[in-house]
Coordinates of C-alpha atoms in Angstrom, one line a residue:
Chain G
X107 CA 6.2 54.6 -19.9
X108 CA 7.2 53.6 -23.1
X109 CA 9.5 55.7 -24.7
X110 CA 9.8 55.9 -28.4
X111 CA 13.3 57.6 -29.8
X112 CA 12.3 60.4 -32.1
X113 CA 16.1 61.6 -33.2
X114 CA 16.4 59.4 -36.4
X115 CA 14.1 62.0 -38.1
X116 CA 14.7 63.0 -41.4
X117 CA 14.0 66.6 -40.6
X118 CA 16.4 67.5 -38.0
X119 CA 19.1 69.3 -39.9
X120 CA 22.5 66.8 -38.7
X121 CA 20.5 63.6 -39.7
X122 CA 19.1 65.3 -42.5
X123 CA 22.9 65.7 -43.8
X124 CA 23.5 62.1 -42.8
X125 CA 20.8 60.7 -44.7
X126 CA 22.3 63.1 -48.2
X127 CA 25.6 62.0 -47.5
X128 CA 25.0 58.7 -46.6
X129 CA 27.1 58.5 -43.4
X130 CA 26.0 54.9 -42.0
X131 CA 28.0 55.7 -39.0
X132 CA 25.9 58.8 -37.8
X133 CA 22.4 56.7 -37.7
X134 CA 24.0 53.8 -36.6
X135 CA 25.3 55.9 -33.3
X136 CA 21.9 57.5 -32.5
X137 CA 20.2 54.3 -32.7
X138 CA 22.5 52.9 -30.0
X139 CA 22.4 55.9 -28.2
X140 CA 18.5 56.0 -27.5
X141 CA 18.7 52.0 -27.2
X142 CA 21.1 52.7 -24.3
X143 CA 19.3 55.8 -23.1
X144 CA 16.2 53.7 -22.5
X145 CA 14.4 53.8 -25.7
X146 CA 11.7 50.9 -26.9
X147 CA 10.9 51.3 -30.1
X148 CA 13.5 53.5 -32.7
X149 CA 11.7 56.0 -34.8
X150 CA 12.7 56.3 -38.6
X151 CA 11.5 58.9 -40.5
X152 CA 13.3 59.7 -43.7
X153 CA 12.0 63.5 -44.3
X154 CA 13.0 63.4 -47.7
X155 CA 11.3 64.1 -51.0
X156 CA 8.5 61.7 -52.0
X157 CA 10.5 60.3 -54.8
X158 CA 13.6 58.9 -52.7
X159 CA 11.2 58.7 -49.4
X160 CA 11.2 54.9 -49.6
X161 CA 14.7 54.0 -50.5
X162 CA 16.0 56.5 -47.8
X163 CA 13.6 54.6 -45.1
X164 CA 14.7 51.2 -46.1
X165 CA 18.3 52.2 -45.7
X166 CA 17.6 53.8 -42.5
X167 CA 15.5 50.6 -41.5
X168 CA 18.9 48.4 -42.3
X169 CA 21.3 50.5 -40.5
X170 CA 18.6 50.5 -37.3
X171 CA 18.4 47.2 -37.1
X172 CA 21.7 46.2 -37.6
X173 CA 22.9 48.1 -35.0
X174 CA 20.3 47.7 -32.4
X175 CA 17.8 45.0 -31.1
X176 CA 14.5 47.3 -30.6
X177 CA 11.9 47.4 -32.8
X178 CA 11.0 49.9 -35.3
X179 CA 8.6 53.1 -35.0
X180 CA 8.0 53.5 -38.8
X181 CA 7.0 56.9 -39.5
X182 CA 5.9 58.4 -42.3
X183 CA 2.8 61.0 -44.1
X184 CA 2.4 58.8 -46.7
X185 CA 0.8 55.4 -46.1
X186 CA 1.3 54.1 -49.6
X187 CA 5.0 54.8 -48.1
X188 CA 5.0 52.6 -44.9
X189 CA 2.9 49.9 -47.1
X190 CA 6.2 49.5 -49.5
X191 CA 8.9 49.4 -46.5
X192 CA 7.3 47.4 -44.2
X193 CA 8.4 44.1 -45.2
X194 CA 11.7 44.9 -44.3
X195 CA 11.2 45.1 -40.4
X196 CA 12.3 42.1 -38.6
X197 CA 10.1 42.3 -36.1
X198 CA 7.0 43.8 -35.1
X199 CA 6.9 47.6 -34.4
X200 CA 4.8 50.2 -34.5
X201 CA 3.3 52.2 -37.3
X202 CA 3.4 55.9 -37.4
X203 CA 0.9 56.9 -38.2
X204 CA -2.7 56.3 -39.3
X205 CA -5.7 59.0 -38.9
X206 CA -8.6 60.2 -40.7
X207 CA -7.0 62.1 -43.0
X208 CA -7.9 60.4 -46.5
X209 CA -7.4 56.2 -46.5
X210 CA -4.9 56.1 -44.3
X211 CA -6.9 53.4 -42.4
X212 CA -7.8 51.5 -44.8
X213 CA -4.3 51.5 -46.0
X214 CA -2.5 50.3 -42.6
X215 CA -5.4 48.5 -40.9
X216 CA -4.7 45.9 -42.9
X217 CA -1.2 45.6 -43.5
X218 CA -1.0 44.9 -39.5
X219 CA -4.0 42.6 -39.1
X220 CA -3.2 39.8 -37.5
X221 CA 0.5 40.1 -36.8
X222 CA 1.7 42.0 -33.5
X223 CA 2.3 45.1 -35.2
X224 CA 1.0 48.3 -33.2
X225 CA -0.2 51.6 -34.8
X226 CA -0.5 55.2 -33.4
X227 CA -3.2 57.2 -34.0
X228 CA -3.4 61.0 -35.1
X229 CA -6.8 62.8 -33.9
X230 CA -7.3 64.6 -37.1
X231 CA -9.0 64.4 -40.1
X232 CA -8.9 66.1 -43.5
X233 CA -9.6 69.5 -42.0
X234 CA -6.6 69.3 -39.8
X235 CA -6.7 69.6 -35.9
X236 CA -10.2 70.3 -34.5
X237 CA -9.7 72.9 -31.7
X238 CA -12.2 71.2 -29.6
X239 CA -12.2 68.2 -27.4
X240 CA -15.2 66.1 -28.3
X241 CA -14.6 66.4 -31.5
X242 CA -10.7 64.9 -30.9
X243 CA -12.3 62.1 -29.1
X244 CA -15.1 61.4 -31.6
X245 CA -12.5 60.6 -34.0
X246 CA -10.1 58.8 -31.6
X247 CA -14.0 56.6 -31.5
X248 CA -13.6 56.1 -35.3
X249 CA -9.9 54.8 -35.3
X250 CA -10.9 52.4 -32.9
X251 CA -13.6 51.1 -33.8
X252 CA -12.7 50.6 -37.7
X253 CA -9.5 48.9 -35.9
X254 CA -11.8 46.4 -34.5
X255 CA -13.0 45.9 -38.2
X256 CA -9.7 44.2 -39.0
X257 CA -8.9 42.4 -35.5
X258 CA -7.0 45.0 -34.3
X259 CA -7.4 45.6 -30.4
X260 CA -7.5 48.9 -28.7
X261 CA -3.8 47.9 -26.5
X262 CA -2.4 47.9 -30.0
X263 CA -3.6 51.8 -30.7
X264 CA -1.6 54.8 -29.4
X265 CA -4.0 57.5 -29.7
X266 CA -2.4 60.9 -30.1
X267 CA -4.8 64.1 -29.3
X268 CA -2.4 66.1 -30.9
X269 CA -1.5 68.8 -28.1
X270 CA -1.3 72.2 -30.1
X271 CA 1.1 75.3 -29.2
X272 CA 0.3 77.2 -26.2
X273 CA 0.9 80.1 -28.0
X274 CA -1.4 79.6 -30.0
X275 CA -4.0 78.1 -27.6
X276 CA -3.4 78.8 -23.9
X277 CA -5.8 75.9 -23.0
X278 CA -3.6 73.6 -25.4
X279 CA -2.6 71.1 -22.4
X280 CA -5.8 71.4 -20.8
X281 CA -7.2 70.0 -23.7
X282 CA -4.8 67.4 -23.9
X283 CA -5.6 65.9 -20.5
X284 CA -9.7 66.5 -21.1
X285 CA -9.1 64.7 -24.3
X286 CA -6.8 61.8 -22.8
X287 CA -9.0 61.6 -20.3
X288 CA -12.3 61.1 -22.2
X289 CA -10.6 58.5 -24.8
X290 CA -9.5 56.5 -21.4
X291 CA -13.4 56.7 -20.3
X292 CA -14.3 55.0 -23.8
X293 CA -11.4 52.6 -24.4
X294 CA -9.9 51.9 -21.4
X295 CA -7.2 49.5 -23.0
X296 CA -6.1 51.9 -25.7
X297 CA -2.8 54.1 -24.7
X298 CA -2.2 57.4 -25.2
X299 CA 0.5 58.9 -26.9
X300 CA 2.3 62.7 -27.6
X301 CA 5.6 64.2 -28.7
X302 CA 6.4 66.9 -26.1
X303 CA 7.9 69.6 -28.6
X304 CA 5.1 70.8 -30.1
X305 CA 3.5 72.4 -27.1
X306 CA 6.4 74.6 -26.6
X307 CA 6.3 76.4 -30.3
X308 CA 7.2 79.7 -30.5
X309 CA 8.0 79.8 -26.9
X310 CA 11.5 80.8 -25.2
X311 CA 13.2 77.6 -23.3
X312 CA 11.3 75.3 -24.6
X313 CA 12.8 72.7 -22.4
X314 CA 11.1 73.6 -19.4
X315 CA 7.5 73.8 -21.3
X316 CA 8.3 70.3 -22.6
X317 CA 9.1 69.0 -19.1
X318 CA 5.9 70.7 -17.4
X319 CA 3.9 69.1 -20.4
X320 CA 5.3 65.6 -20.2
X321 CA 5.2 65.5 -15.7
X322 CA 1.1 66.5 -16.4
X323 CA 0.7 64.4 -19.4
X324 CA 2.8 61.2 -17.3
X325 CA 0.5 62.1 -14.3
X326 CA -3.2 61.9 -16.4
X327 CA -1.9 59.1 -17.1
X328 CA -0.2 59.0 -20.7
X329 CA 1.1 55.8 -21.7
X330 CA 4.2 56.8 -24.3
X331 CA 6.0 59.6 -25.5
X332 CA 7.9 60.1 -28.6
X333 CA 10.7 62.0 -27.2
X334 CA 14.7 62.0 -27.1
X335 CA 16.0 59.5 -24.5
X336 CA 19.3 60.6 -24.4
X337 CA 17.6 64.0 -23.2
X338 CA 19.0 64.0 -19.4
X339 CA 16.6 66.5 -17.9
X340 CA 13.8 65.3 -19.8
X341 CA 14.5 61.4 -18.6
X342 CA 14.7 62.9 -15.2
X343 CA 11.6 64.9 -15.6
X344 CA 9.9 61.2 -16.4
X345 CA 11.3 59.0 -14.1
X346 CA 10.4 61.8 -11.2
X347 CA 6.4 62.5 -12.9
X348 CA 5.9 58.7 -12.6
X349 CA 7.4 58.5 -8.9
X350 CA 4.7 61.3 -8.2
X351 CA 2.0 59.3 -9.9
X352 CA 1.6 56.6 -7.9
X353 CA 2.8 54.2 -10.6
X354 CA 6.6 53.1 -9.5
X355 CA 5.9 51.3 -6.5
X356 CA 8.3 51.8 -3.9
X357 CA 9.8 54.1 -6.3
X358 CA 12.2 51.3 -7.2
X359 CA 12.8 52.7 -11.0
X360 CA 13.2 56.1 -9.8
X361 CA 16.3 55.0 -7.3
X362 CA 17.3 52.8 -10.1
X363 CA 17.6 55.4 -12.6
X364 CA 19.3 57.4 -10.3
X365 CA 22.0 54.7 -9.0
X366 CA 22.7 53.7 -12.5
X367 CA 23.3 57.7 -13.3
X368 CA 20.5 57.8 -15.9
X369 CA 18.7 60.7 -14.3
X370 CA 20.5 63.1 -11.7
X371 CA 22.0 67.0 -12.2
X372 CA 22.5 67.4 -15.7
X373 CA 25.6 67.3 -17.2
X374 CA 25.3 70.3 -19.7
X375 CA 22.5 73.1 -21.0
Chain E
X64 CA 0.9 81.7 -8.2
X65 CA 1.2 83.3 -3.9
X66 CA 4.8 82.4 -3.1
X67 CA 5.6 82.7 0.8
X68 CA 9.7 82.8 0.7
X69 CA 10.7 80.1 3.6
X70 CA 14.5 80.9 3.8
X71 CA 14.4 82.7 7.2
X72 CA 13.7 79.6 9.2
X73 CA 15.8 78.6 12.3
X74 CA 15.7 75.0 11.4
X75 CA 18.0 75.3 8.9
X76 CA 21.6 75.4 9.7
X77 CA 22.9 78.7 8.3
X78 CA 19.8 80.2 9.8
X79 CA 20.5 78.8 13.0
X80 CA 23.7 80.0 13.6
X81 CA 23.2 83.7 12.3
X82 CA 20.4 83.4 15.0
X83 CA 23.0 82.4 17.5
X84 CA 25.1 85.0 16.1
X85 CA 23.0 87.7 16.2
X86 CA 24.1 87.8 12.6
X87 CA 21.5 90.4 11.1
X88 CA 23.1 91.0 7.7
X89 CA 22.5 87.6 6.9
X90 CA 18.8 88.0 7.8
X91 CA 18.6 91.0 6.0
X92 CA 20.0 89.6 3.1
X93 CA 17.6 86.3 3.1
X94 CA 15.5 88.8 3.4
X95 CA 16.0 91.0 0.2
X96 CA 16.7 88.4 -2.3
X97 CA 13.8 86.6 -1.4
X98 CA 11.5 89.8 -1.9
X99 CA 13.6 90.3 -5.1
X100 CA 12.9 86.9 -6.6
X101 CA 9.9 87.3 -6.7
X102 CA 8.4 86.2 -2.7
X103 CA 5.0 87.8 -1.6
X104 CA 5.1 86.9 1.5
X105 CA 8.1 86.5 4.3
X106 CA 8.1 83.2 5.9
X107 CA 9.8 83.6 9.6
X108 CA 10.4 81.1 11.6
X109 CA 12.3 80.9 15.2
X110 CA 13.0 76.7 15.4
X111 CA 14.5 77.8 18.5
X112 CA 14.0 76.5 22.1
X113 CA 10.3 77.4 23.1
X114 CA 12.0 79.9 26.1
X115 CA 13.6 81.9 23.3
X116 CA 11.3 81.7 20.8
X117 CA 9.3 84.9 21.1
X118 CA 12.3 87.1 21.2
X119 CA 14.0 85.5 18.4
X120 CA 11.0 86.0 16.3
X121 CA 10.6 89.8 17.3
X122 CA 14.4 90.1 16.4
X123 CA 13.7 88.8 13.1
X124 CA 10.5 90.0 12.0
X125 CA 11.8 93.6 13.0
X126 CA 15.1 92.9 10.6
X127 CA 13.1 91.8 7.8
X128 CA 10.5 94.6 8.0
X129 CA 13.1 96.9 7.9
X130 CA 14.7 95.4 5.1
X131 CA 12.0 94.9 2.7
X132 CA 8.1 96.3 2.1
X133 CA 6.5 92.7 2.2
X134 CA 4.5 91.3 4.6
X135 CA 5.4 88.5 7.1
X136 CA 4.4 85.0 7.7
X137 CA 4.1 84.2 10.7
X138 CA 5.4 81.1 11.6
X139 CA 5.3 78.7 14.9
X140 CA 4.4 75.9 16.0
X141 CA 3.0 77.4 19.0
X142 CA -0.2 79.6 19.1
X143 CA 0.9 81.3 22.0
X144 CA 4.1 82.8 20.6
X145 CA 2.3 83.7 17.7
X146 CA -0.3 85.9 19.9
X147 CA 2.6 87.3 22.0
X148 CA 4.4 88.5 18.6
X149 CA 1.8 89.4 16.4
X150 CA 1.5 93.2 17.5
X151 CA 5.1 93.8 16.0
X152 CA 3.8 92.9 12.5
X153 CA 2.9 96.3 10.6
X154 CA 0.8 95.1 8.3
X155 CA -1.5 92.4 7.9
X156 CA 0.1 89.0 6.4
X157 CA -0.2 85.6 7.1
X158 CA -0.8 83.2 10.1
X159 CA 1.3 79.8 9.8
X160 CA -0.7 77.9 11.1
X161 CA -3.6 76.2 12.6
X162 CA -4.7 73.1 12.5
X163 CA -7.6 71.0 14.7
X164 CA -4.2 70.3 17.2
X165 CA -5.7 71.5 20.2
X166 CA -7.0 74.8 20.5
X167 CA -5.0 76.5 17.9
X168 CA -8.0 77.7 16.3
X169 CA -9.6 79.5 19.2
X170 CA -6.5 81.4 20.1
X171 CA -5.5 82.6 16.7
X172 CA -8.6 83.0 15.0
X173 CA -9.6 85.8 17.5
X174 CA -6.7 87.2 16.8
X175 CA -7.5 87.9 13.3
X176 CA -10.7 88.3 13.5
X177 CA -12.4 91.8 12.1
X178 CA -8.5 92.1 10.4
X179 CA -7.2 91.4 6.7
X180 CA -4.9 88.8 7.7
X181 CA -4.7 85.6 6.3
X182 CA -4.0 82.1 7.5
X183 CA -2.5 78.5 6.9
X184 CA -4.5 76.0 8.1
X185 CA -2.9 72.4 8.2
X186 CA -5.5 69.4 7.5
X187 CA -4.1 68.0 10.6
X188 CA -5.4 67.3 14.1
X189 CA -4.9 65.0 18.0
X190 CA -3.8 62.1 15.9
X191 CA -1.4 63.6 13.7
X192 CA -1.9 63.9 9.4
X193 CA -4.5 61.8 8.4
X194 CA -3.5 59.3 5.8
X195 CA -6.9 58.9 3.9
X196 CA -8.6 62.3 1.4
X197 CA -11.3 62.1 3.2
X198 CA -10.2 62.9 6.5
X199 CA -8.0 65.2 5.3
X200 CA -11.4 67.2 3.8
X201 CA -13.1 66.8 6.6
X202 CA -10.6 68.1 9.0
X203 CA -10.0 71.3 6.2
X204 CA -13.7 71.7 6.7
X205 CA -14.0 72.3 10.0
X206 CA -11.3 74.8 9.6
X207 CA -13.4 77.1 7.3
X208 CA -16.3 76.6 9.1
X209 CA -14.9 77.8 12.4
X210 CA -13.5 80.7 10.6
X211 CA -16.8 81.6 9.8
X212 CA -17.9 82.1 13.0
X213 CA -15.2 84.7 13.8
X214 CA -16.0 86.5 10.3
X215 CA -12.7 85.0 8.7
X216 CA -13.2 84.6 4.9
X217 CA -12.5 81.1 2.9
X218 CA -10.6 83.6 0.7
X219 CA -8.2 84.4 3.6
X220 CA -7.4 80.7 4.5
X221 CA -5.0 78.6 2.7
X222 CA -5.6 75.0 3.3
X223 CA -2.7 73.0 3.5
X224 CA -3.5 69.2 2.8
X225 CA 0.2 68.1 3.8
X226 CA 1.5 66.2 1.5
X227 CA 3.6 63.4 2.6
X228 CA 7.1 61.4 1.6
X229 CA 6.6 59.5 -1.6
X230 CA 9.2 56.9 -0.1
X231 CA 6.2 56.5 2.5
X232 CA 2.9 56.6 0.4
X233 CA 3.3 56.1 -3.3
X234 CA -0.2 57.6 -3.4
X235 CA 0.9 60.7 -1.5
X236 CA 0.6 62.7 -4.5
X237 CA -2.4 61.4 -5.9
X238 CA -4.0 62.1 -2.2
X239 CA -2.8 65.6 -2.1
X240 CA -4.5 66.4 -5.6
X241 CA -7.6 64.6 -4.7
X242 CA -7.7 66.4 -1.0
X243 CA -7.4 69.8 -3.3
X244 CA -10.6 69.0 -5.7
X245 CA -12.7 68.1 -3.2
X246 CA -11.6 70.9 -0.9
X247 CA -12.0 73.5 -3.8
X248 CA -15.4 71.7 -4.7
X249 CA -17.0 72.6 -1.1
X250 CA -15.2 75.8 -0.5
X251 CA -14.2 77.6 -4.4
X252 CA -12.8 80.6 -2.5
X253 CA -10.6 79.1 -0.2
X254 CA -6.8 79.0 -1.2
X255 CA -4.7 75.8 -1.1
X256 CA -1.2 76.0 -0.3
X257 CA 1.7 73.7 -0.2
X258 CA 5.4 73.1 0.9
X259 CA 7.4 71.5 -1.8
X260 CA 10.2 69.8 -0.1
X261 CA 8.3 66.5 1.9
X262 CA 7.2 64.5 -0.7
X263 CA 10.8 63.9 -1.2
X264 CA 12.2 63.1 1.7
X265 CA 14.2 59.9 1.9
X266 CA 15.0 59.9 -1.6
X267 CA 18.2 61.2 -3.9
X268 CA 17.9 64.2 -6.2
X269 CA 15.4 65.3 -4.4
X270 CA 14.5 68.5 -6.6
X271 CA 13.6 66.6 -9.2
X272 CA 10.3 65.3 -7.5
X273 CA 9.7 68.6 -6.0
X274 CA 9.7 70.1 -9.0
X275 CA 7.3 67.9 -10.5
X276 CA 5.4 67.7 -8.0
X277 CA 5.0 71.8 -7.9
X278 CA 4.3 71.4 -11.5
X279 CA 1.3 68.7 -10.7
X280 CA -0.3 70.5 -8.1
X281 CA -0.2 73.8 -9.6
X282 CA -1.7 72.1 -12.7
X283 CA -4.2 70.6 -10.0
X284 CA -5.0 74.5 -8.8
X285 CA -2.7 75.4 -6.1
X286 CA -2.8 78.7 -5.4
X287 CA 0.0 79.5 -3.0
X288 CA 3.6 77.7 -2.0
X289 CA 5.8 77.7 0.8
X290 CA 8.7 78.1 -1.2
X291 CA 12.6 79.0 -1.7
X292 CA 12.0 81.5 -4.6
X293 CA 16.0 82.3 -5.0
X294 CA 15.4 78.9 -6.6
X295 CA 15.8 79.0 -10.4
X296 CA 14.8 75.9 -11.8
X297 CA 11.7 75.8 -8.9
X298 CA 10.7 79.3 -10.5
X299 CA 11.0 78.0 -13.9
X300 CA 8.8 75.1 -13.2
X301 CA 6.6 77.2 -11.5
X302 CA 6.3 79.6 -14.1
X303 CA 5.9 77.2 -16.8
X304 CA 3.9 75.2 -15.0
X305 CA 1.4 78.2 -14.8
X306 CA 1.5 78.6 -18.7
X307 CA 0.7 74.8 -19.2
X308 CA -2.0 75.2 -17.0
X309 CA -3.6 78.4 -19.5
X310 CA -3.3 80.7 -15.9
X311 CA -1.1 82.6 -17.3
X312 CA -2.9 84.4 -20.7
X313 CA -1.0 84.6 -23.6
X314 CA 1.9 83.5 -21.7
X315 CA 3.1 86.7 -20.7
X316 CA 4.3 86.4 -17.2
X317 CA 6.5 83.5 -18.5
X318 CA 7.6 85.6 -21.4
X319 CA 8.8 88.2 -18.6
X320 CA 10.4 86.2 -16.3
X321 CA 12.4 84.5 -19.4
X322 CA 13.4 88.2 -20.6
X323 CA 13.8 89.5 -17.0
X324 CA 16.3 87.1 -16.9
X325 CA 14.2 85.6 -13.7
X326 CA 13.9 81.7 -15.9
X327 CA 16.1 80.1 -18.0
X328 CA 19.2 77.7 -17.8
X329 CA 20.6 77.7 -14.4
X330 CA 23.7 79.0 -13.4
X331 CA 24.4 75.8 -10.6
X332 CA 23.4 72.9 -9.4

C-alpha cells in the first residue's frame, strides 16, 4: 500500500492557523511525523484563498522538504496553481489532481511528460460525481487514454472513483469496489486510489466506517490511500486488511509492524 | 447479521472451571449478557470428557434456558450426544454441526427433520478441511443435497467453509470468500456462517485480523457468526461493516447501536 500523508492540508483548522501565522515549526513536525508513521509521499495543500494559494504552497513545499526526504503529493483545485509551484519540488512526486473537470488535463499532462512525476485521477467531470458506475469508469477510460497522448503510462495514474457518503448513498462502497474493479479489468497497471473520510460523512464514529471502508477497499485490491499515518487504529486496520488479502506473504509486514509497535492496542480515542 | 454468542464453551478456561464447579451464576450470567448484547442464538458447548459430556450439556442448556428467552446452539463434536440432549431444548434452534465426517449427517438430520430447526454444516469431511474452494464447494454441496432428502431447507443450513490460520495459508481468506460465492451461486438460500477467531491463530494482536476479517466476509455476504457479542469493537466492525456493505438502509441499525450506546469507543483493551 502506498500511503500518502493527508494532515498538511490547508483546511484542517490547526494547520490552517499555522499556515496564517506562519509557524514553520508546526508543518515541519507533521511532516516528520507521517515520514516516521510510514508515509510515501507528503501531501501539501495550502487551503487558502486563490490570491496567496501559491506563495502559501511554495512555503509549505520548502518547509516539507527540508524537513523530510519523501516526495511531494501536490494538491491543489486549481491546475494553473500546481503549474506555477511545481518547479520547486526536488524530486518527483505526485500531482493531485487532474480530472475532467475543464482543462485540467491538458494543463498537467504535460507538465509531467517525460519526467517520473505521477498524477492522481479524480472520476468526475464538469457535472460533478456521476452516481453511477460505468459512467465513473468511462471517464477513468478518458484520463487514461489522453495520458497515453503525452507518454504517460497507466502505473503513473492513481485513479480515484470518488467513494461518496453512505448517508447519502447506501450503495456508496459498493460502488467503489464495482468501479475499482472495472478500471482494473480495463487497465490493469493503473492503481487505484481513495481518502477514507469521505465515506463516513454525516455519520457518528466515523473511525470505524473509515476502517471498514479502507479493510474492503485494501481487500479489492486498492493500491493507495490518502490517509493520516500517524492514525494508530487506522495503520492497524491496514497492516491487518492486507494480512487478510493474501498480499503479505508470510505475513512478515504485519509481525513487523507489530514488533516495531507501529500497529497494536491503541494508545488513546 | 445472525450472531450465535460462543461464550458458554467448556474449552475455555473460565468456562471450564465453573463447569467443574458447578458454578451456575457464572453460566447464567454468560448467559444474559450475551442475550443482552445483542446474541440470537446461545452457543453451548460441554468440551468435557466424552463420559460427561451429555450431562454437562443438560446442566447447561437447562441454566441458560432458564436464564434467557433465546434459543440454543447446540454444540458437540459428537452426533450422538447431540441426539441424546436434544429433547431438553424447548424450542427449535440450531444444530452445531455436521459435516461429511462420518455419519454425522444421517444421525442428525433425522433428527430435525419435519422440525424448524437449523443447522451448521462444516465443509469438512474423512480427510479433514479441504485446502482447495473447490472441494470445500463440493463437500458444502453434498450437505444441502442430503438435507433435501429429509425435507431440510437450504434456508435452515448455514454452511461453514472453515476458514483457516493466515500464518498457515496466506490465501485462507481469499479461499473462504471465494468458497462463499460459489456456495451462494448454487444454493442463494443457504446461509453461510463463520467463526472469527482461526484465521488468526499464531499471530499477535490477534483482534485486529479478526475484525477485518469479519468486516471482509460480511462485505463478501456472511450471514451468520459464531461470535463473542459482549465484544465491543467486534460489534462495531460488525455493525459498520453492515452499513459499508448498503445491508443496513439508511444506516439505521448502525445509528441505533451508536445511540444505544451498543458502538463506539471502547471502554478496554
Amino acid at each position: 500500500m502506498i500511503i500518502i500523508g493527508e494532515k498538511i492540508n490547508g483546511t484542517i483548522p490547526s494547520v490552517r492557523k499555522a499556515i496564517e501565522e506562519k509557524d514553520e515549526a508546526f508543518i515541519r513536525e507533521l511532516a516528520v511525523k507521517q515520514a516516521e508513521a510510514g508515509a510515501d509521499y507528503i501531501d501539501v495543500c495550502a487551503g487558502t484563498a486563490p490570491e496567496v494559494e501559491e506563495e502559501t504552497l511554495k512555503w509549505l513545499m520548502e518547509i516539507v522538504q527540508d524537513a523530510v526526504d519523501k516526495p511531494l503529493c501536490i494538491d491543489s483545485p486549481n491546475p494553473r496553481t500546481i503549474e506555477k509551484v511545481f518547479k520547486y519540488a526536488r524530486k518527483p512526486g505526485i500531482i493531485n489532481s487532474v480530472s475532467e473537470e475543464k482543462n485540467k488535463c491538458e494543463i498537467l499532462y504535460p507538465l509531467i511528460q517525460g519526467t517520473e512525476w505521477q498524477v492522481i485521477g479524480l472520476t468526475c467531470d464538469n457535472d460533478g460525481i456521476p452516481s453511477d458506475v460505468e459512467k465513473r469508469i468511462s471517464i477513468a477510460k478518458i484520463l487514461v487514454e489522453k495520458a497515453d497522448k503525452y507518454g504517460i503510462s497507466p502505473d503513473r495514474i492513481h485513479i480515484d472513483p470518488l467513494v461518496i457518503a453512505l448517508a447519502t448513498d447506501n450503495d456508496a462502497v459498493r460502488k467503489f469496489v464495482e468501479a475499482l474493479e472495472g478500471i482494473k479489468k480495463m487497465f490493469p497497471n493503473v492503481k487505484i486510489t481513495s481518502g477514507l473520510s469521505n465515506v463516513s460523512f454525516g455519520l457518528p464514529y466515523r473511525k470505524a466506517l473509515n476502517q471498514v471502508f479502507l479493510t474492503v477497499a485494501v481487500f479489492a485490491g486498492m493500491d493507495s490511500a490518502i490517509m493520516d499515518p500517524t492514525n494508530r487504529d487506522m495503520m492497524t486496520a491496514l497492516y491487518a486488511a492486507e494480512a487478510i488479502s493474501g498480499k503479505d506473504r508470510f505475513c512478515r509486514k504485519y509481525l513487523n509492524a507489530y514488533r516495531k509497535g507501529i500497529i497494536g492496542p491503541a494508545k488513546e480515542h
